[in-house]
Short mmCIF file of C-alpha atoms in Angstrom, two decimals:
data_model
loop_
_atom_site.label_atom_id
_atom_site.label_comp_id
_atom_site.label_asym_id
_atom_site.label_seq_id
_atom_site.Cartn_x
_atom_site.Cartn_y
_atom_site.Cartn_z
CA MET A 21 73.72 104.24 34.85
CA ARG A 22 77.38 103.65 34.15
CA ARG A 23 77.29 100.32 35.93
CA ARG A 24 74.40 99.14 33.78
CA ILE A 25 76.29 100.10 30.61
CA ALA A 26 79.33 98.16 31.80
CA VAL A 27 77.23 95.04 32.38
CA LEU A 28 75.49 95.34 29.02
CA GLY A 29 78.86 95.71 27.35
CA LEU A 30 80.05 92.50 28.92
CA LEU A 31 76.88 90.69 27.90
CA MET A 32 77.36 91.81 24.27
CA SER A 33 80.95 90.62 24.40
CA LEU A 34 79.73 87.27 25.70
CA THR A 35 77.50 86.84 22.64
CA ILE A 36 80.45 87.41 20.31
CA LEU A 37 82.73 85.10 22.30
CA CYS A 38 80.20 82.25 22.11
CA CYS A 39 81.44 81.61 18.56
CA SER A 40 85.06 81.35 19.67
CA GLY A 41 85.02 78.15 21.75
CA CYS A 42 84.18 76.95 25.24
CA GLY A 43 87.33 78.34 26.83
CA LEU A 44 86.51 81.88 25.86
CA LEU A 45 82.86 81.33 26.79
CA ASP A 46 83.80 80.22 30.29
CA TYR A 47 86.13 83.18 30.63
CA ALA A 48 83.39 85.55 29.53
CA LYS A 49 80.88 84.01 31.93
CA GLY A 50 83.33 84.49 34.75
CA ALA A 51 83.88 88.11 33.81
CA VAL A 52 80.14 88.77 33.67
CA ASN A 53 79.54 87.06 36.99
CA LYS A 54 82.24 89.09 38.69
CA GLN A 55 80.82 92.31 37.34
CA MET A 56 77.28 91.33 38.28
CA GLU A 57 78.48 90.48 41.80
CA LYS A 58 79.81 94.02 42.21
CA VAL A 59 76.63 95.57 40.82
CA ILE A 60 74.03 93.50 42.68
CA VAL A 61 75.73 92.44 45.90
CA GLY A 62 78.36 95.11 46.27
CA GLU A 63 81.78 94.78 47.81
CA THR A 64 81.94 92.61 50.95
CA GLU A 65 83.62 94.28 53.88
CA GLN A 66 86.00 92.46 56.22
CA VAL A 67 85.67 93.74 59.80
CA ASP A 68 87.99 93.44 62.78
CA SER A 69 87.51 90.40 64.98
CA ILE A 70 86.57 90.66 68.65
CA SER A 71 86.12 86.91 69.12
CA GLY A 72 89.62 85.50 69.34
CA ASP A 73 88.97 84.18 72.85
CA ARG A 74 85.75 82.35 71.94
CA TYR A 75 85.90 78.56 71.63
CA ALA A 76 83.68 78.01 68.59
CA TYR A 77 85.35 80.86 66.71
CA GLY A 78 88.71 79.19 67.22
CA GLN A 79 87.48 75.95 65.62
CA LEU A 80 86.56 77.63 62.32
CA THR A 81 88.57 78.04 59.13
CA GLU A 82 89.88 81.45 58.14
CA GLU A 83 87.04 81.89 55.64
CA GLU A 84 84.45 80.92 58.25
CA GLN A 85 85.95 83.33 60.76
CA VAL A 86 85.64 86.20 58.27
CA VAL A 87 81.94 85.44 57.79
CA TYR A 88 81.49 85.08 61.57
CA ASP A 89 83.03 88.54 62.10
CA GLN A 90 80.78 90.03 59.42
CA ILE A 91 77.49 88.70 60.77
CA LEU A 92 78.41 89.43 64.39
CA HIS A 93 79.27 93.03 63.50
CA CYS A 94 75.97 93.31 61.63
CA ILE A 95 74.01 92.11 64.67
CA LEU A 96 75.89 94.20 67.22
CA GLU A 97 75.32 97.31 65.10
CA HIS A 98 71.70 96.29 64.49
CA GLU A 99 72.20 96.60 60.74
CA GLU A 100 69.50 95.48 58.32
CA LYS A 101 71.72 93.15 56.28
CA VAL A 102 75.27 92.47 55.22
CA ALA A 103 76.87 90.92 52.13
CA VAL A 104 79.00 88.05 53.45
CA MET A 105 82.24 86.69 52.08
CA THR A 106 80.82 83.30 51.13
CA LYS A 107 78.49 81.87 48.52
CA ASP A 108 77.75 78.74 50.57
CA ALA A 109 74.46 78.77 52.52
CA GLU A 110 75.49 75.72 54.59
CA LEU A 111 78.68 77.47 55.66
CA LEU A 112 76.61 80.49 56.69
CA GLN A 113 74.36 78.29 58.86
CA LYS A 114 77.37 76.67 60.53
CA VAL A 115 78.94 80.03 61.25
CA TYR A 116 75.69 81.45 62.64
CA ASP A 117 75.26 78.46 64.98
CA CYS A 118 78.84 78.87 66.21
CA MET A 119 78.38 82.58 66.80
CA MET A 120 75.22 81.99 68.84
CA ALA A 121 77.08 79.34 70.86
CA ASP A 122 79.84 81.83 71.65
CA TYR A 123 77.56 84.76 72.50
CA GLY A 124 74.78 84.03 74.97
CA GLY A 125 73.92 87.69 75.33
CA LEU A 126 72.42 88.28 71.88
CA PHE A 127 68.86 88.42 73.15
CA TRP A 128 67.57 90.69 70.37
CA ILE A 129 68.02 88.27 67.46
CA GLN A 130 65.88 85.29 66.57
CA GLY A 131 67.28 83.56 63.52
CA TYR A 132 68.00 84.97 60.10
CA GLN A 133 67.13 84.85 56.43
CA TYR A 134 69.44 85.16 53.49
CA ASN A 135 69.22 86.47 49.96
CA THR A 136 71.00 84.53 47.24
CA TYR A 137 72.00 86.26 44.01
CA THR A 138 72.73 84.21 40.89
CA SER A 139 74.02 84.92 37.42
CA MET A 140 74.08 82.32 34.65
CA GLU A 141 73.05 79.63 37.17
CA GLN A 142 75.98 80.45 39.45
CA VAL A 143 75.66 81.93 42.94
CA ILE A 144 77.46 85.27 42.90
CA GLY A 145 76.65 86.44 46.41
CA ILE A 146 74.74 85.96 49.66
CA GLU A 147 73.29 88.58 51.96
CA PHE A 148 72.75 87.79 55.64
CA VAL A 149 69.47 89.29 56.92
CA PRO A 150 69.07 88.98 60.72
CA SER A 151 65.61 88.68 62.29
CA TYR A 152 65.43 91.12 65.18
CA THR A 153 62.87 90.84 67.97
CA PHE A 154 63.46 94.39 69.23
CA THR A 155 64.41 97.73 67.73
CA LYS A 156 67.86 99.16 68.37
CA GLU A 157 66.38 101.53 70.96
CA GLN A 158 64.48 98.77 72.75
CA THR A 159 67.61 96.60 72.75
CA ALA A 160 69.59 99.35 74.45
CA GLU A 161 66.90 99.81 77.10
CA TYR A 162 66.77 96.10 77.89
CA GLN A 163 70.56 95.89 77.95
CA ALA A 164 70.69 98.64 80.57
CA GLN A 165 68.23 96.71 82.73
CA ILE A 166 70.26 93.52 82.32
CA ASP A 167 73.47 95.34 83.23
CA ALA A 168 71.91 96.56 86.47
CA VAL A 169 70.89 93.03 87.52
CA VAL A 170 74.25 91.57 86.51
CA GLU A 171 76.07 94.19 88.60
CA GLU A 172 73.92 93.29 91.60
CA TRP A 173 74.31 89.54 91.20
CA MET A 174 78.06 89.66 90.56
CA ALA A 175 78.83 91.83 93.58
CA GLY A 176 80.00 88.79 95.53
CA ILE A 177 82.75 87.69 93.12
CA GLY A 178 85.73 89.45 91.59
CA PRO A 179 88.48 89.14 88.98
CA ASP A 180 91.01 87.98 91.58
CA ASP A 181 88.96 84.97 92.64
CA SER A 182 89.93 81.54 91.30
CA ASP A 183 88.40 80.13 88.13
CA PHE A 184 86.71 77.43 90.20
CA ALA A 185 85.23 80.02 92.57
CA LYS A 186 83.89 82.02 89.64
CA SER A 187 82.24 78.97 88.05
CA LYS A 188 80.70 77.88 91.36
CA TYR A 189 79.42 81.39 92.06
CA VAL A 190 77.72 81.72 88.67
CA PHE A 191 76.24 78.22 88.99
CA GLU A 192 74.82 78.90 92.45
CA THR A 193 73.64 82.41 91.62
CA LEU A 194 71.58 81.28 88.65
CA VAL A 195 70.09 78.26 90.41
CA ASN A 196 69.15 80.28 93.50
CA ASN A 197 67.72 83.28 91.65
CA VAL A 198 66.02 81.73 88.62
CA GLU A 199 63.22 79.17 88.48
CA TYR A 200 62.71 76.60 85.74
CA ASP A 201 59.44 77.33 83.94
CA LYS A 202 58.50 76.15 80.45
CA ASP A 203 55.92 78.94 80.19
CA SER A 204 58.31 81.77 81.02
CA GLU A 205 58.41 84.69 78.59
CA ASN A 206 61.50 85.10 76.39
CA ASN A 207 62.75 81.76 77.67
CA GLN A 208 65.10 81.28 74.70
CA ASN A 209 67.29 84.20 75.74
CA ILE A 210 68.72 85.96 78.79
CA LEU A 211 65.81 88.37 79.23
CA SER A 212 63.90 85.55 80.92
CA VAL A 213 66.78 85.06 83.34
CA PHE A 214 67.75 88.56 84.39
CA LEU A 215 64.39 90.31 84.05
CA GLY A 216 61.85 87.48 84.38
CA ARG A 217 63.74 85.31 86.91
CA SER A 218 62.36 82.17 85.24
CA THR A 219 63.56 80.31 82.17
CA VAL A 220 64.33 76.96 80.51
CA CYS A 221 67.59 75.25 79.60
CA GLN A 222 68.43 77.64 76.75
CA GLY A 223 68.07 80.65 79.00
CA TYR A 224 70.17 79.04 81.73
CA ALA A 225 72.93 78.13 79.27
CA ASP A 226 72.91 81.58 77.63
CA ALA A 227 73.10 83.30 81.02
CA THR A 228 75.85 80.97 82.24
CA GLN A 229 77.97 81.82 79.21
CA TYR A 230 77.20 85.51 79.55
CA LEU A 231 78.12 85.75 83.23
CA LEU A 232 81.26 83.63 82.97
CA GLN A 233 82.47 85.76 80.08
CA GLN A 234 82.00 88.85 82.28
CA LEU A 235 84.40 87.22 84.74
CA GLY A 236 86.98 86.39 82.08
CA ILE A 237 86.08 82.69 81.86
CA GLN A 238 85.89 81.19 78.37
CA SER A 239 82.53 79.47 77.92
CA MET A 240 80.38 78.18 75.10
CA ILE A 241 76.78 77.03 74.82
CA VAL A 242 76.41 73.38 73.86
CA ARG A 243 73.21 72.13 72.24
CA GLY A 244 72.07 68.56 71.92
CA LYS A 245 69.93 66.10 73.84
CA ALA A 246 69.73 65.03 77.47
CA ASN A 247 67.76 61.90 78.30
CA GLY A 248 66.50 62.01 74.72
CA GLU A 249 65.09 65.56 74.88
CA SER A 250 66.44 68.76 73.34
CA HIS A 251 68.72 70.48 75.81
CA ALA A 252 71.42 73.12 76.25
CA TRP A 253 74.38 73.29 78.63
CA ASN A 254 77.91 74.78 78.68
CA LEU A 255 81.53 74.05 77.94
CA VAL A 256 83.87 76.03 80.21
CA CYS A 257 87.63 76.48 80.46
CA LEU A 258 89.02 76.71 83.99
CA ASP A 259 92.75 77.04 84.61
CA GLY A 260 93.43 75.78 81.08
CA GLU A 261 91.26 72.65 81.37
CA TYR A 262 87.82 72.08 79.85
CA TYR A 263 84.72 70.98 81.75
CA PHE A 264 80.96 70.79 81.21
CA MET A 265 78.40 72.70 83.26
CA ASP A 266 74.66 72.09 83.19
CA THR A 267 73.09 74.86 85.23
CA THR A 268 69.58 73.64 84.45
CA TRP A 269 70.32 70.28 86.04
CA GLY A 270 71.87 72.15 88.95
CA ASN A 271 68.32 73.19 89.87
CA SER A 272 66.87 70.36 91.97
CA ARG A 273 63.34 71.36 90.95
CA TYR A 274 64.14 70.61 87.33
CA LEU A 275 65.14 67.03 88.11
CA MET A 276 62.47 66.60 90.79
CA PRO A 277 59.59 68.90 89.78
CA ASP A 278 57.04 67.16 92.00
CA SER A 279 59.24 67.03 95.06
CA SER A 280 58.07 68.72 98.28
CA LEU A 281 61.68 69.33 99.27
CA GLN A 282 62.99 72.87 99.31
CA LYS A 283 65.01 73.75 96.21
CA PHE A 284 68.72 73.07 96.51
CA VAL A 285 71.80 73.24 94.29
CA ASN A 286 72.76 69.94 92.68
CA TYR A 287 76.53 70.16 92.18
CA ASP A 288 76.88 66.94 90.17
CA TYR A 289 76.80 68.94 86.94
CA LEU A 290 79.23 71.66 87.98
CA ASN A 291 82.48 71.17 86.03
CA ALA A 292 81.84 67.58 84.98
CA THR A 293 83.87 65.31 82.70
CA SER A 294 82.94 64.10 79.24
CA ALA A 295 82.53 60.55 80.52
CA PHE A 296 80.10 61.63 83.22
CA MET A 297 78.05 63.79 80.85
CA ALA A 298 77.91 61.05 78.22
CA GLU A 299 75.74 58.98 80.54
CA THR A 300 72.83 61.36 79.94
CA HIS A 301 73.90 64.08 77.46
CA GLU A 302 74.65 63.93 73.75
CA ALA A 303 75.99 67.05 72.03
CA ASP A 304 74.92 68.04 68.52
CA MET A 305 77.30 70.79 67.42
CA PRO A 306 78.79 71.80 64.05
CA ILE A 307 82.28 71.75 65.58
CA GLU A 308 84.30 69.22 67.55
CA LEU A 309 84.22 69.50 71.33
CA PRO A 310 87.29 68.83 73.48
CA GLU A 311 87.56 65.75 75.63
CA CYS A 312 87.02 66.88 79.22
CA ASN A 313 89.02 64.55 81.46
CA SER A 314 90.15 66.74 84.34
CA THR A 315 88.44 66.48 87.72
CA ALA A 316 90.49 69.23 89.37
CA CYS A 317 87.59 71.72 89.36
CA HIS A 318 84.74 69.28 89.88
CA TYR A 319 82.84 70.20 93.01
CA GLN A 320 83.42 67.75 95.83
CA GLN A 321 80.49 67.78 98.23
#
């Protein structure tokens, strides 16, 4: 009740100040908007960052990083909503896209909505409202199943192996264990990979990022087009140099679906350069990608 009285008091003051000139009117509007922001939206909370080693996070401004941290914390905690430290819906979309590019393991979220609060035709706050596909309990159960498969698959590689060896191992493991299937269930997240063993490009890219991150390799999901069709692949950092990996195109059955040949690993798209990828791939990302010129970790057959 006290908050309502405070707001009404400000609104009454605004009426009086209207007679005193535009300067005072603008000041009063600002005061009302600030008070309304506290009443309706509440105080935004800045949370600690856990994403300093993620590529997309590092390309954002300080303001964007704060929003990134807020929405990531909300999703990891499976919270219903969070008031974010921005009033710009386009900035929120950019940050969300970057977060999803950095975190391939967020299988329990499918987009978001947002609530916009206005006062006197000015936006005074935005709430981020994630769209979850599973409950918190279901998410934990699926995560435990994923962890078991990851432990099994990663038994043949360790932290002391070279960056190249880690990238090659992940590439081969996913190609050999997962089929490409447009009709696979949950094919836009890693459930299709680790539990269903069949997926599409988004699932491959998410799983590639997820597994490389487990091994301490910085990786990001890149979205865009390949041969004119929507596609997803990865940016990876090996020994301080950036490369592109397309695990989907590493599956020979993707490139040759009607072939009678036994499936094999196509290494052309393991740690490739920007120039090579540009022949078929075109990225569409809200951030700038590095120029990948090194061939030191490209697989030589």
